[in-house]
Short mmCIF file of C-alpha atoms and ligand atoms in Angstrom, two decimals:
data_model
loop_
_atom_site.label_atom_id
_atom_site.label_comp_id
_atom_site.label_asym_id
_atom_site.label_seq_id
_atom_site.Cartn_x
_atom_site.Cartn_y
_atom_site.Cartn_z
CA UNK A 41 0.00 0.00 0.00
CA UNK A 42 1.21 3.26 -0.71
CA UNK A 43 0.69 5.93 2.54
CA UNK A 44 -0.23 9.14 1.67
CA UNK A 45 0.08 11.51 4.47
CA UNK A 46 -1.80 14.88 4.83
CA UNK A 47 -0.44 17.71 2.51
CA UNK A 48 -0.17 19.85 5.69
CA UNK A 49 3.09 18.02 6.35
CA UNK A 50 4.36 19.17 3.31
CA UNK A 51 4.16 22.93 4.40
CA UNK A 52 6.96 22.45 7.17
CA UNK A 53 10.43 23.71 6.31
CA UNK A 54 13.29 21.02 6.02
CA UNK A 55 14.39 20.63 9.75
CA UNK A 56 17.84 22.00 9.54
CA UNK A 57 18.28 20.48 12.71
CA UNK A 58 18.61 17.27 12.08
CA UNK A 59 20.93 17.55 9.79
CA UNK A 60 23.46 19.69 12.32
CA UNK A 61 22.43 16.50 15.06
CA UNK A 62 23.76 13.84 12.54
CA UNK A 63 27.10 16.26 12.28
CA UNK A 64 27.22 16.58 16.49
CA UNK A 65 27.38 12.65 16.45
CA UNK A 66 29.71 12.73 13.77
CA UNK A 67 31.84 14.33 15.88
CA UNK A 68 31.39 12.97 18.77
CA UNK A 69 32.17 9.61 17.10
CA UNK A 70 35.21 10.97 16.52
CA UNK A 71 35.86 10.96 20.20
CA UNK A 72 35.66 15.15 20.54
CA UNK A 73 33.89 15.84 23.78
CA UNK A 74 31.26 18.46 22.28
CA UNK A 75 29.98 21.47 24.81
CA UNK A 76 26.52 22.01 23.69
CA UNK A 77 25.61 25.34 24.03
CA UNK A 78 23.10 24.82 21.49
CA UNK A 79 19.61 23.79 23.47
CA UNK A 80 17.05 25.69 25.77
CA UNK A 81 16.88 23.58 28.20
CA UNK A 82 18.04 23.79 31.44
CA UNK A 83 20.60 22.36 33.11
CA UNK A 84 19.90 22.93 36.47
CA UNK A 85 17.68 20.80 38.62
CA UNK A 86 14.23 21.32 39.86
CA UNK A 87 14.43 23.00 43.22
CA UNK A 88 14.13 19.92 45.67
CA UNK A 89 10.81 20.99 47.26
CA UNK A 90 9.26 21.01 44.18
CA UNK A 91 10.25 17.41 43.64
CA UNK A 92 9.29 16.57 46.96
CA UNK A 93 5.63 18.04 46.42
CA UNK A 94 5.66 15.51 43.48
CA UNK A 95 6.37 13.02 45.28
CA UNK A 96 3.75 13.20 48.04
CA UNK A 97 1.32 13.98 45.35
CA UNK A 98 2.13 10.37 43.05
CA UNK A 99 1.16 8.48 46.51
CA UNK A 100 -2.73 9.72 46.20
CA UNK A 101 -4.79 7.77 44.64
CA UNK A 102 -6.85 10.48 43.72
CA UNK A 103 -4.19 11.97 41.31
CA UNK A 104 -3.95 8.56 39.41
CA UNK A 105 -6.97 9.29 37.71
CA UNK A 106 -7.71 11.33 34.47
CA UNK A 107 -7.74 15.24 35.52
CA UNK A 108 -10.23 18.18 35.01
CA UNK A 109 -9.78 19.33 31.21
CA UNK A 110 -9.23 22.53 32.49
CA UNK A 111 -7.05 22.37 35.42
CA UNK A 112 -7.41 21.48 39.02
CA UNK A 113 -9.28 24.72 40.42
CA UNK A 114 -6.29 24.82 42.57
CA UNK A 115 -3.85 24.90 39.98
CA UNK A 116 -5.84 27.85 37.86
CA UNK A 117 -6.40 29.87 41.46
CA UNK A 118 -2.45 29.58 42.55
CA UNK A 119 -1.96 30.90 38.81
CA UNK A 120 -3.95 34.08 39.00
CA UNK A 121 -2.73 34.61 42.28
CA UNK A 122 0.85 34.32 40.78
CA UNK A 123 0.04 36.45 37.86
CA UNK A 124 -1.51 39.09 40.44
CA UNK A 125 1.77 38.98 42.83
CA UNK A 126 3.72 39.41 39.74
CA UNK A 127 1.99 41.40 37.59
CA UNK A 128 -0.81 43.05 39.30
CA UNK A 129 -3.46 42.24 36.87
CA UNK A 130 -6.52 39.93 38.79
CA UNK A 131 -8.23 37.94 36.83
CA UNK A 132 -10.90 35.43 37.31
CA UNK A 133 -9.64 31.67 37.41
CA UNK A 134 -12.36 29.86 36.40
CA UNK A 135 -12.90 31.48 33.38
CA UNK A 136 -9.74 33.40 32.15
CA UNK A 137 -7.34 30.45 33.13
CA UNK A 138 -6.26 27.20 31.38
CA UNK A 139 -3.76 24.53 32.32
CA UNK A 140 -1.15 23.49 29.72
CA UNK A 141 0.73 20.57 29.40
CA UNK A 142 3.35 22.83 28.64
CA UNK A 143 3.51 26.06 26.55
CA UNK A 144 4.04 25.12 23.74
CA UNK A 145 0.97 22.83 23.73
CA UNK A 146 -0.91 25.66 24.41
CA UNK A 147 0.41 27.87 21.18
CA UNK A 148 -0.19 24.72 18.76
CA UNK A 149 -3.86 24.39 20.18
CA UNK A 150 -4.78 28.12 20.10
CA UNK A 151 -4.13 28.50 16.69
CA UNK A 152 -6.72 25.51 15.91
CA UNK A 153 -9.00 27.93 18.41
CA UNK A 154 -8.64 30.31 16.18
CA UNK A 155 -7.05 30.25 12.43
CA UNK A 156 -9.55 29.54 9.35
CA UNK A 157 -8.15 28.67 5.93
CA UNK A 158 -6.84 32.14 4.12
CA UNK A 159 -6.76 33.96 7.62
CA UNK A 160 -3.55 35.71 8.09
CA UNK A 161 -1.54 35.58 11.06
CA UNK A 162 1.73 37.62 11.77
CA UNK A 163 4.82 35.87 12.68
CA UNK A 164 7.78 37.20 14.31
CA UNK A 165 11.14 35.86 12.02
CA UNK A 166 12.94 34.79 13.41
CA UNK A 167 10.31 33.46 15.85
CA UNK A 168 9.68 30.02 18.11
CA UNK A 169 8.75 27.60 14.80
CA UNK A 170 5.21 26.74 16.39
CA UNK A 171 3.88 30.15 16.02
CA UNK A 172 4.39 29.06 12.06
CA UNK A 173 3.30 25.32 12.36
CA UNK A 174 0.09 26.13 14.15
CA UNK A 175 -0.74 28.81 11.51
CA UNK A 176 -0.42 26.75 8.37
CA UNK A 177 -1.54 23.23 9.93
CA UNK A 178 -4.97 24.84 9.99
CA UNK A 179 -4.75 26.73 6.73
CA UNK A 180 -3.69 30.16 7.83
CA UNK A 181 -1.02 32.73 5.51
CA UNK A 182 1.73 33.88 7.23
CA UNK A 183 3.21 37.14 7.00
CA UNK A 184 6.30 37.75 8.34
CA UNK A 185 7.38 40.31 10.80
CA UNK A 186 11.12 40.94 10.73
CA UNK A 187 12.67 41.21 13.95
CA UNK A 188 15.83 43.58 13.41
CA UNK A 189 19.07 44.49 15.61
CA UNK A 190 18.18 48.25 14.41
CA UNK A 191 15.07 48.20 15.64
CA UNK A 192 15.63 46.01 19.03
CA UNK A 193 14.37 42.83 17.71
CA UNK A 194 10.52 44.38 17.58
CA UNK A 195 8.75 44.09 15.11
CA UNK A 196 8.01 47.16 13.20
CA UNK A 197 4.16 47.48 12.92
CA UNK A 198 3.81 50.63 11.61
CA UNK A 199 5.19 48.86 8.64
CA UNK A 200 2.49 46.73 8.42
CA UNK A 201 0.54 47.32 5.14
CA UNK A 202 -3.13 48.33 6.02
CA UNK A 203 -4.10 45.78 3.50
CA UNK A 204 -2.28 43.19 5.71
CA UNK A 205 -3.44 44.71 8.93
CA UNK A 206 -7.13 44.23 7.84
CA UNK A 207 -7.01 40.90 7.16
CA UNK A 208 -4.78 39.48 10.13
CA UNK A 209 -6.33 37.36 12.66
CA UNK A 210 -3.51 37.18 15.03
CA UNK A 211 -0.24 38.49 15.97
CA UNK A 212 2.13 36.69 18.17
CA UNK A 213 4.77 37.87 19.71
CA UNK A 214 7.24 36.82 22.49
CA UNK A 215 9.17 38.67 25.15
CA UNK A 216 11.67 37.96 26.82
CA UNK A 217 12.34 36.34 23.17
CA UNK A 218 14.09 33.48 22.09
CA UNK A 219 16.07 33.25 19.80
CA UNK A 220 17.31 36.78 20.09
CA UNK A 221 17.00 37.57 23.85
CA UNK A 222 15.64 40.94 23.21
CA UNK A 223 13.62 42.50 25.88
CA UNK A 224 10.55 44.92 25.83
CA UNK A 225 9.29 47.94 27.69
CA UNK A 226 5.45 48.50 28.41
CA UNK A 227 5.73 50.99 26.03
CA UNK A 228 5.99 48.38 23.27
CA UNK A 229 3.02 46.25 24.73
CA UNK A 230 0.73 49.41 24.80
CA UNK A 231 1.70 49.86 20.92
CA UNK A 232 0.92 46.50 20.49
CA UNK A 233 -2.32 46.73 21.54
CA UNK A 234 -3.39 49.59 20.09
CA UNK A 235 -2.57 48.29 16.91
CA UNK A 236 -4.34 44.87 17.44
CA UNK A 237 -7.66 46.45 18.70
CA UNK A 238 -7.53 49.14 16.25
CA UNK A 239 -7.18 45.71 13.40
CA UNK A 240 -9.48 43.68 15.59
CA UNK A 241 -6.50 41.24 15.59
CA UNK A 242 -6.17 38.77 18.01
CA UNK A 243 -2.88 39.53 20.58
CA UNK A 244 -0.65 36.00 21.95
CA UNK A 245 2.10 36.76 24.03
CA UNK A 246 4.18 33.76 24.75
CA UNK A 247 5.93 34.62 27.97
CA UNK A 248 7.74 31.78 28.89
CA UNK A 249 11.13 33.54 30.04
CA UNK A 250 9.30 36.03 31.98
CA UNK A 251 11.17 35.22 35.08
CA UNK A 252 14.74 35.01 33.58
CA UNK A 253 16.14 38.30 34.04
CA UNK A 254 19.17 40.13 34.92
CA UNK A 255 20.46 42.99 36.38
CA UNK A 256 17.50 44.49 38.02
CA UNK A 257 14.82 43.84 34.56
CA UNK A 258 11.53 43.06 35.31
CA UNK A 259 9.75 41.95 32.00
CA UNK A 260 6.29 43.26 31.16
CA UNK A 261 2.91 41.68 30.95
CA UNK A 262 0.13 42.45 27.71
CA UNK A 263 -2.11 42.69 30.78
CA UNK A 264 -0.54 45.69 32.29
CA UNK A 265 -1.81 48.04 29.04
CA UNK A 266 -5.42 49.00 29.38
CA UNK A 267 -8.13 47.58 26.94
CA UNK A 268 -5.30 44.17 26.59
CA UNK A 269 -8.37 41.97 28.14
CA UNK A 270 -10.30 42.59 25.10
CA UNK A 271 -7.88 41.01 22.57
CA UNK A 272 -5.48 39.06 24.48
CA UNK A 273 -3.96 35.95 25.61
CA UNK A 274 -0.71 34.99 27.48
CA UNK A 275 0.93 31.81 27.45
CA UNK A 276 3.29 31.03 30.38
CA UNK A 277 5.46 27.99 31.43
CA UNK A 278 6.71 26.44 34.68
CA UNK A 279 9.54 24.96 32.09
CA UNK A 280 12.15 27.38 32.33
CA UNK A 281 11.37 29.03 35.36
CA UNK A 282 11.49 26.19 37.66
CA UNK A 283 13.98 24.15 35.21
CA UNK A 284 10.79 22.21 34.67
CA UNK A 285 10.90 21.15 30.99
CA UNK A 286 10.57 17.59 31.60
CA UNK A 287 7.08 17.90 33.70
CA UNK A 288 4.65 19.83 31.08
CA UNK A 289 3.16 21.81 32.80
CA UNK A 290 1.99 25.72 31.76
CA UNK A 291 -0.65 27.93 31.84
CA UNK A 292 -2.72 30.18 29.59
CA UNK A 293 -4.59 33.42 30.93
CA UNK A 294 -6.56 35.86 29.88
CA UNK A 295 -9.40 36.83 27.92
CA UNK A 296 -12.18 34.54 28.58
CA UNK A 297 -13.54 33.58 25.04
CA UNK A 298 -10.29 33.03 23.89
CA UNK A 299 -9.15 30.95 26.96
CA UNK A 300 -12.64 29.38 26.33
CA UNK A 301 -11.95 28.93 22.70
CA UNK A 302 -8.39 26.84 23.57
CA UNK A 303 -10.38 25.24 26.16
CA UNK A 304 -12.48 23.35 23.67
CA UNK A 305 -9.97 22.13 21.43
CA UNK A 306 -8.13 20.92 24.57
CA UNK A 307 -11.13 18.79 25.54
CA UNK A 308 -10.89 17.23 22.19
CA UNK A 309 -7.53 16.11 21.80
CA UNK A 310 -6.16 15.38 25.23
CA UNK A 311 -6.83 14.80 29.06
CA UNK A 312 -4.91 17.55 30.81
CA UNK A 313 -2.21 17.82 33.08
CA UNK A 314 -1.04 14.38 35.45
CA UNK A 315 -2.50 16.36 38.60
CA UNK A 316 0.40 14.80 40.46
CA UNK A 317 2.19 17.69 38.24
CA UNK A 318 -0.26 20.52 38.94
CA UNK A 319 0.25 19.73 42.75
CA UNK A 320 3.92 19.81 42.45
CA UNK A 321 3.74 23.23 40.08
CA UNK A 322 1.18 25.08 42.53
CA UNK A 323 4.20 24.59 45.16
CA UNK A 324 6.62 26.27 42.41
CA UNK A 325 4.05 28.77 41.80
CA UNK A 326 3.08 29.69 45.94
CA UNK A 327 7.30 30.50 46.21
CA UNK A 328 8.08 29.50 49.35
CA UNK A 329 12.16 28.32 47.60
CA UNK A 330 13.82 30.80 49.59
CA UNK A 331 15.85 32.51 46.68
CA UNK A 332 16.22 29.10 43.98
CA UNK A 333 15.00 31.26 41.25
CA UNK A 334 17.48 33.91 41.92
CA UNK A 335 20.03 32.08 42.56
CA UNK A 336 19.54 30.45 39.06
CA UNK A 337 19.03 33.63 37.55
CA UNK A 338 22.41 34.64 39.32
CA UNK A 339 24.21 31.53 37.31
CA UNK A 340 22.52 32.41 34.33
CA UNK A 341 24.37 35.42 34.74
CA UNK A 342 27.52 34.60 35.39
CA UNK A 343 27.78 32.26 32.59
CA UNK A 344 26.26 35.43 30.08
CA UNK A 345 28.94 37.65 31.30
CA UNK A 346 31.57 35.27 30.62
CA UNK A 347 30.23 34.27 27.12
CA UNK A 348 29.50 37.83 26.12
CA UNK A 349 32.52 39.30 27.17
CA UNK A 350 34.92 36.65 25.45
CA UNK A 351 32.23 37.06 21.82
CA UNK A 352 33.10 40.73 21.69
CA UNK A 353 36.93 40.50 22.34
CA UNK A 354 36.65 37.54 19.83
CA UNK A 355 34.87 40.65 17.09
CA UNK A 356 31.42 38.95 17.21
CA UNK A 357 28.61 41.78 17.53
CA UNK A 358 26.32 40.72 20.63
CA UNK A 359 24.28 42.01 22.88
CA UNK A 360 24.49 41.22 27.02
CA UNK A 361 20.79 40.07 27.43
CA UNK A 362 18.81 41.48 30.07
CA UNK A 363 16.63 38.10 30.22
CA UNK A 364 16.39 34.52 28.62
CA UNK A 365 19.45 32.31 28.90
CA UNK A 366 20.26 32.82 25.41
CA UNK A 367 22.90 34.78 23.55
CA UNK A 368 22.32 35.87 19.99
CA UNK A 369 25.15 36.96 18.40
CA UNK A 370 26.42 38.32 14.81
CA UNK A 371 28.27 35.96 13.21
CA UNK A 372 31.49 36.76 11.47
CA UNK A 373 31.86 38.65 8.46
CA UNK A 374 32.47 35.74 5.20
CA UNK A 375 30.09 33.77 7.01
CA UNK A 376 26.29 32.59 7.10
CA UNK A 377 24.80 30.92 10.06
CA UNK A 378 24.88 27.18 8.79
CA UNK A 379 28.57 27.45 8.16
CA UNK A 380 29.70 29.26 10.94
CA UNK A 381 27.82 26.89 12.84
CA UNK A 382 29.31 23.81 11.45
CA UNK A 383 33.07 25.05 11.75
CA UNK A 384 32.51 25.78 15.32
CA UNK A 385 31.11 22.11 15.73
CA UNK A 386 33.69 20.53 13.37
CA UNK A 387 36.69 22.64 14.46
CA UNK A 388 35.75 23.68 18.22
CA UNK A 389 33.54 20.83 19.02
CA UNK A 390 31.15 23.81 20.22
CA UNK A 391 27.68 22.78 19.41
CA UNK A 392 25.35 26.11 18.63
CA UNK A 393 22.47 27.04 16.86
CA UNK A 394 21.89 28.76 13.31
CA UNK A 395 19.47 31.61 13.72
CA UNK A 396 18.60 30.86 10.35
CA UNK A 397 16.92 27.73 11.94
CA UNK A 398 14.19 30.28 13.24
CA UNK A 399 13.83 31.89 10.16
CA UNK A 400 14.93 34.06 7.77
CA UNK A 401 15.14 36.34 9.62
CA UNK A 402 17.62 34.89 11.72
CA UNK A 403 19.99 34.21 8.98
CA UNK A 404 23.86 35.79 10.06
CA UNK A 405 23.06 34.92 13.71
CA UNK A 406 23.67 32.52 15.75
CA UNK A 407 22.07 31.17 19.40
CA UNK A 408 24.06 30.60 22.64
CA UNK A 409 22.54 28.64 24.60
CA UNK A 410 23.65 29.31 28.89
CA UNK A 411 23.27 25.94 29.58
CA UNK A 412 26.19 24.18 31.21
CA UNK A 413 28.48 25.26 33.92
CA UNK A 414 30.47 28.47 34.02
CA UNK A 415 33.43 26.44 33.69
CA UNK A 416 32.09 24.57 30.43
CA UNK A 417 31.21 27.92 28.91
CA UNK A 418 35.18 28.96 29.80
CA UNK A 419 36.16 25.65 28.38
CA UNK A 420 34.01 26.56 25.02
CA UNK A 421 35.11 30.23 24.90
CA UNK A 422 38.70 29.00 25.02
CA UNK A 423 38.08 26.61 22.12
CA UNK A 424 36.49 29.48 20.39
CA UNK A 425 39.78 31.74 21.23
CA UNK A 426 41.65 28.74 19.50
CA UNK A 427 40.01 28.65 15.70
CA UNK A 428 40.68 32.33 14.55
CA UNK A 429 38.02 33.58 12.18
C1 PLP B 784 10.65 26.82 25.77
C2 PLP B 784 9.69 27.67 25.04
C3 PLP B 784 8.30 27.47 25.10
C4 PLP B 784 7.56 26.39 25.76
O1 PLP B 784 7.97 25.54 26.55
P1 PLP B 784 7.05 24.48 27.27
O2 PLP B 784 8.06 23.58 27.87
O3 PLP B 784 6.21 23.80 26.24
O4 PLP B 784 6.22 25.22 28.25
C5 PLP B 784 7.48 28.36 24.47
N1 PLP B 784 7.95 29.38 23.79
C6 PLP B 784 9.26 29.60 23.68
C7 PLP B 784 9.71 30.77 22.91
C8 PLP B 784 10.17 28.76 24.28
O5 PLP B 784 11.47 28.96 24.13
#
């Protein structure tokens, strides 16, 4: 029999990825002990009493069975409550909060809430590749918003045509942002949603490195600008603030028909969150770690500081990021990404990440990732030091 898969598959750009993962083996068959500063994905461990919450939580027999859809009531208040601590915006859990099994769950199933066939939905490129999966798996047009160094990685939406504007649906965007660690001021947010309610377009924030921040930065919510509750939706993420990738477990909030509209797509394709999980993440969420986060945040740093500081004195254009635990960086001049990239991994063993993996966007970047110990990053900066370029 011959298998014909669905044509949507088809729309997916070749993964560049797996073709730099074949090379990393390559070269690790080769006996080179690669640093990988190419992942986002934490390297430090859960704080211990959120493991231990977990653990309490497995022995009930209540939390064997299948969970609410929406989220143990719990769960959804200790959110708000969060997001009200945090952010001072209140909002009403049973109607304005969802559970995720992770962010990026929650992205993929709101734009099923919400694209039709021919609806156009605007993209930051380079951007987090399910903000472009979710729009053409359900038939939607992207249009691409540049993110440029000139302009501070925003996206310029005065640039928008009106043509464009009129017909968009949705606009995501994503700060603290990966891949290019750029950060925002309210400012932006309130220009964001001016334009989106002036459009009638639909705002998603995905704020899932909210809490990784340095020197003094506090990033900004959507629901801090007035009239955002109208047109807006956040998604957030115990991943990378509680080094919690593993565990799936997120949260969306905000406007109730569209948390309503995720809501029923979630009830129709899975069976929410193990509520062994949402037990373990309310204890993340109430605090109570004496300083874990900032003391992770304090690593981050570190690590940034020496990475940054060895780029420039190497002649690679970066910015020191005020948030995320990545470092986006120029690459040098005779270079694209993709071969930049692969001399660093064939010559350095340093594993990294073309920005042109995000994008087009991204193309003549590349992505550090802060991931392993101060003294790997050292190790990796010396290797660097070594090749010349
Ligand atoms: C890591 C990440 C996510 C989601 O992570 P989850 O583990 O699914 O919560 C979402 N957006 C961006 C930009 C990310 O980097």
């Amino acid at each position: 029999m011959q298998i014909k898969t669905a044509a949507r598959l088809g729309l997916l750009p070749p993964y560049l990825f797996a073709e730099l993962d074949r090379l990393k083996k390559e070269v690790q068959q080769k006996g080179v002990d690669v640093i990988s500063l190419g992942i986002g994905d934490p390297d430090l461990p859960t704080p211990s009493h959120i493991i231990e919450s977990l653990k309490r939580a497995a022995d009930n027999p209540i939390n064997h069975r299948y969970p609410d859809y929406e989220g143990l009531e719990q769960f959804r208040k200790t959110a708000a409550d969060w997001y009200r601590r945090r952010f001072g915006a209140s909002f009403d859990y049973q109607r304005e909060v969802c559970a995720l099994i992770g962010s990026k769950e929650g992205i993929a199933n709101f734009s099923t809430a919400i694209v039709n066939p021919g609806d156009i939905v605007l993209i930051p490129d380079p951007g987090y590749p399910v903000y472009y999966s979710g729009c053409v798996f359900n038939g939607g047009e992207p249009y691409f918003l540049t993110l440029k160094k000139e302009h501070g990685f925003m996206p310029d939406l005065a640039s928008i045509p009106a043509e464009i504007a009129r017909r968009a649906k949705m606009l995501w965007l994503n700060y603290p942002n990966n891949p290019t660690a750029a950060t925002v001021e309210l400012s932006f947010f309130e220009s964001a949603v001016k334009f989106c309610l002036k459009n009638d377009i639909i705002l998603a924030h995905d704020s899932a490195y909210s809490e990784i921040a340095y020197d003094g930065y506090r990033s900004p919510s959507v629901f801090q600008v007035e009239g955002s509750r109208e047109c807006a939706i956040e998604f957030h993420s115990l991943s990378k603030t509680f080094s919690m990738t593993g565990w799936r477990v997120g949260f969306a909030i905000g406007n109730a028909q569209l948390v309503g509209a995720l809501g029923k797509v979630k009830t129709n394709c899975d069976s929410g969150v193990f509520q062994a999980v949402q037990e373990a993440a309310i204890t993340g969420l109430e605090g109570g770690d004496g300083d874990k986060l900032a003391e992770y945040c304090a690593i981050y740093k570190e690590r940034r500081d020496i990475l940054v500081g060895a780029l420039r004195k190497l002649g690679l254009e970066c910015e020191s990021p005020r948030a995320t635990f990545y470092v986006w960086s120029k690459v040098p001049k005779g270079y694209t990404s993709v071969s930049f990239t692969e001399r660093v991994l064939k010559e350095a063993g340093v594993a990294i990440t073309p920005g042109s993996g995000f994008g087009k966007g991204g193309e003549g970047y590349v992505r550090f990732s802060l991931t392993v110990s101060s003294e790997r990053v050292r190790e990796a900066v010396d290797r660097l030091t070594a090749l010349r370029f």
